[in-house]
Amino acid sequence: MKVIEKILESTAAGEAGKVVFSFEFFPPKTEEGVENLFERMERMVAHDPTFCDITWGAGGSTADLTLEIARRMQNLVCVETMMHLTCTNMPVEKIDHALETIKKDGIQNVLALRGDPPRGQDKFVQIQGGFACALDLVEHIRKSYGDYFGIAVAGYPEAHPEVIESNGLATPEAYAKDLAYLKRKVDAGAEVIVTQLFYDVDNFLKFVNDCRQIGITCPIVPGIMPINNYNGFIRMTGFCKTRIPSEITAALEPIKDNEEAVRAYGVHLGTEMCKKIMASGIKTLHLYTLNMEKSALGILTNLGLIEETKISRPLPWRRPTNLFRLKEDVRPIFWANRPKSYITRTAGWEQYPHGRWGDASNASYGALTDHQFMRPRARDKKIQEEWVVPLKKFDDISEKFMKYCLGQLKTSPWSELDALQPETKIIDEQLASINLKGFLTINSQPPVNGAKSDLPTVGWGPAGGYVYQKAYVEFFCSGEKLNALVEKTKAYPSLTYIAVNKDGNLVSNVGKNDVNAVTWGVFPAKEIIQPTVVDPASFLIWKDEAFEIWSRGWAQLYPEDDSSRSLLQEVQNTYYLVSLVDNDYINGNLFTVFSDF
């Protein structure tokens, strides 16, 4: 979706319109830095920014990395992504390669920039076969790609740094010329203006008014850079030739060597700047994060735009912002804790389920690859610490699963998430109990009968709605325990199950095409939404991944001749994976069937 559409959609209600915010990130220099950025980004995106953008890098130095980060942001982090694109060292063939790449990845937004001079050069020089300025780039995108892309451009409240003189000011003539050039970029097809960082709010508001006076009507998004440390602030404002009001200098001077005090002042200053901007009627804020989260989130918290303890969910899972998946609203529950794996395994689908799951046998899941079992380095280290311990008997394995359900372990080989789902707390004691009985749980949800959609633990969807779900638990167990469980379920007609071992031997009391909606919601002026289902066909696909995690996600972390590794492989080869649903979401108790084990 285009950023301009999202901004207009959110802010259209005049005085009552919602204030929206966005974040900027840059490509880190190391692989570990990239993984750390994505962990931070996941936390920040949970607060529902309108979009996030990723910079291109001086002189196009991070082009390939920027393209890869943008792809992951849009399709795996699931945030509307705007990619910077510059003219520096970029012949038109490279520019088109970048645009075609992000188009293929379902990205619709570009911030078109001329770019800074290449490293070691003082002035920008147009390369052969390239463009001279951002206007050329905007014109090329519109001519070659029509209206597919939403285009943003940079605006400079104090004029472009190259026309700012030694006294820190641009001449009135240079400022007017810069404004006229900005209007030419908008007239050529730019739809949003994102400003250079500034600290003089009055000057920014004058800039907005000046833009309006010459006929620029598109949204002008203020770029806010929180002050995180004094030296970085001085370096950045010097590079951008940003004017620093005297009161800011006076406030920073006594505390410049106290990094914590500087950061606290930066949050305070950013908050006050945004309050003044918002009071003027502007309802968009863009935060230059410098890949740090605390200051940006601190400002938004102070403004009342986010609550750390209250994160809304449009669906029980985060939908990719990829253009091709915008209407997707139904998924099998099995990948609830491995959403990135599900996204990659369904990336080739021509259509995504909307409204109803439909005939899943028509959709072909991608094969398992190394990608499904790769983990960020920090997560891999944590799993090593928490799960790679001597395992002497099956009870040692059960204890690990039990501790994870109680929150005593922060990671699980079967989960990509940073923590348990909040709703797990409702049934954590019951889960712990059945794990100690040899039913090793990897996915679950409690029953819900008409909870308000804004309830922090189980709520999702628009305000004013009610959500429902059937109790569900998915686990591994031995063939002996499965046989006993199947016998017991005969006394509980509301229970349905599907069980399969690694070799594909199936035990079930449902038909192969019996899709069971286990989560649904009722909302004002909408049809019923059922975002989570138990689908037998998809379960047989998922089982290969679930069983493979025993070896590639856990056993392989031990030395080859380690007895713990052998014990895990025995479980993998002999146990069943079971999906169990209690269809009585009003009076049922799924855990009763486990009581006599």
GROMACS .gro file of N, CA and C in nm, residues 75 319-329 331 342-349 352:
model
   66
   75ASN      N    1   0.822  -0.812   0.404
   75ASN     CA    2   0.764  -0.946   0.396
   75ASN      C    3   0.776  -1.030   0.521
  319ARG      N    4   0.011  -0.941   0.952
  319ARG     CA    5   0.001  -0.966   0.808
  319ARG      C    6   0.114  -0.893   0.735
  320PRO      N    7   0.179  -0.959   0.636
  320PRO     CA    8   0.280  -0.890   0.556
  320PRO      C    9   0.219  -0.770   0.484
  321THR      N   10   0.298  -0.665   0.467
  321THR     CA   11   0.251  -0.548   0.395
  321THR      C   12   0.279  -0.560   0.245
  322ASN      N   13   0.335  -0.674   0.206
  322ASN     CA   14   0.356  -0.705   0.066
  322ASN      C   15   0.225  -0.682  -0.011
  323LEU      N   16   0.233  -0.609  -0.122
  323LEU     CA   17   0.117  -0.573  -0.202
  323LEU      C   18   0.031  -0.694  -0.236
  324PHE      N   19   0.095  -0.810  -0.258
  324PHE     CA   20   0.023  -0.928  -0.303
  324PHE      C   21  -0.053  -0.999  -0.190
  325ARG      N   22  -0.024  -0.961  -0.063
  325ARG     CA   23  -0.087  -1.032   0.049
  325ARG      C   24  -0.179  -0.940   0.130
  326LEU      N   25  -0.214  -0.825   0.076
  326LEU     CA   26  -0.287  -0.726   0.155
  326LEU      C   27  -0.422  -0.776   0.204
  327LYS      N   28  -0.485  -0.867   0.129
  327LYS     CA   29  -0.618  -0.915   0.169
  327LYS      C   30  -0.613  -1.045   0.248
  328GLU      N   31  -0.495  -1.100   0.267
  328GLU     CA   32  -0.482  -1.227   0.340
  328GLU      C   33  -0.534  -1.211   0.482
  329ASP      N   34  -0.627  -1.296   0.524
  329ASP     CA   35  -0.676  -1.287   0.661
  329ASP      C   36  -0.711  -1.423   0.722
  331ARG      N   37  -0.518  -1.814   0.819
  331ARG     CA   38  -0.398  -1.900   0.820
  331ARG      C   39  -0.423  -2.023   0.905
  342TYR      N   40   0.621  -1.955   0.785
  342TYR     CA   41   0.498  -1.966   0.706
  342TYR      C   42   0.501  -1.872   0.587
  343ILE      N   43   0.546  -1.749   0.610
  343ILE     CA   44   0.550  -1.651   0.502
  343ILE      C   45   0.643  -1.696   0.390
  344THR      N   46   0.760  -1.747   0.425
  344THR     CA   47   0.854  -1.791   0.321
  344THR      C   48   0.803  -1.915   0.248
  345ARG      N   49   0.733  -2.004   0.318
  345ARG     CA   50   0.685  -2.126   0.254
  345ARG      C   51   0.561  -2.103   0.168
  346THR      N   52   0.498  -1.988   0.184
  346THR     CA   53   0.381  -1.956   0.102
  346THR      C   54   0.408  -1.838   0.008
  347ALA      N   55   0.534  -1.801  -0.005
  347ALA     CA   56   0.568  -1.681  -0.083
  347ALA      C   57   0.530  -1.694  -0.230
  348GLY      N   58   0.523  -1.816  -0.281
  348GLY     CA   59   0.496  -1.833  -0.423
  348GLY      C   60   0.349  -1.845  -0.460
  349TRP      N   61   0.259  -1.831  -0.362
  349TRP     CA   62   0.117  -1.847  -0.392
  349TRP      C   63   0.066  -1.733  -0.480
  352TYR      N   64  -0.395  -1.548  -0.185
  352TYR     CA   65  -0.389  -1.578  -0.042
  352TYR      C   66  -0.531  -1.580   0.015
   0.00000   0.00000   0.00000
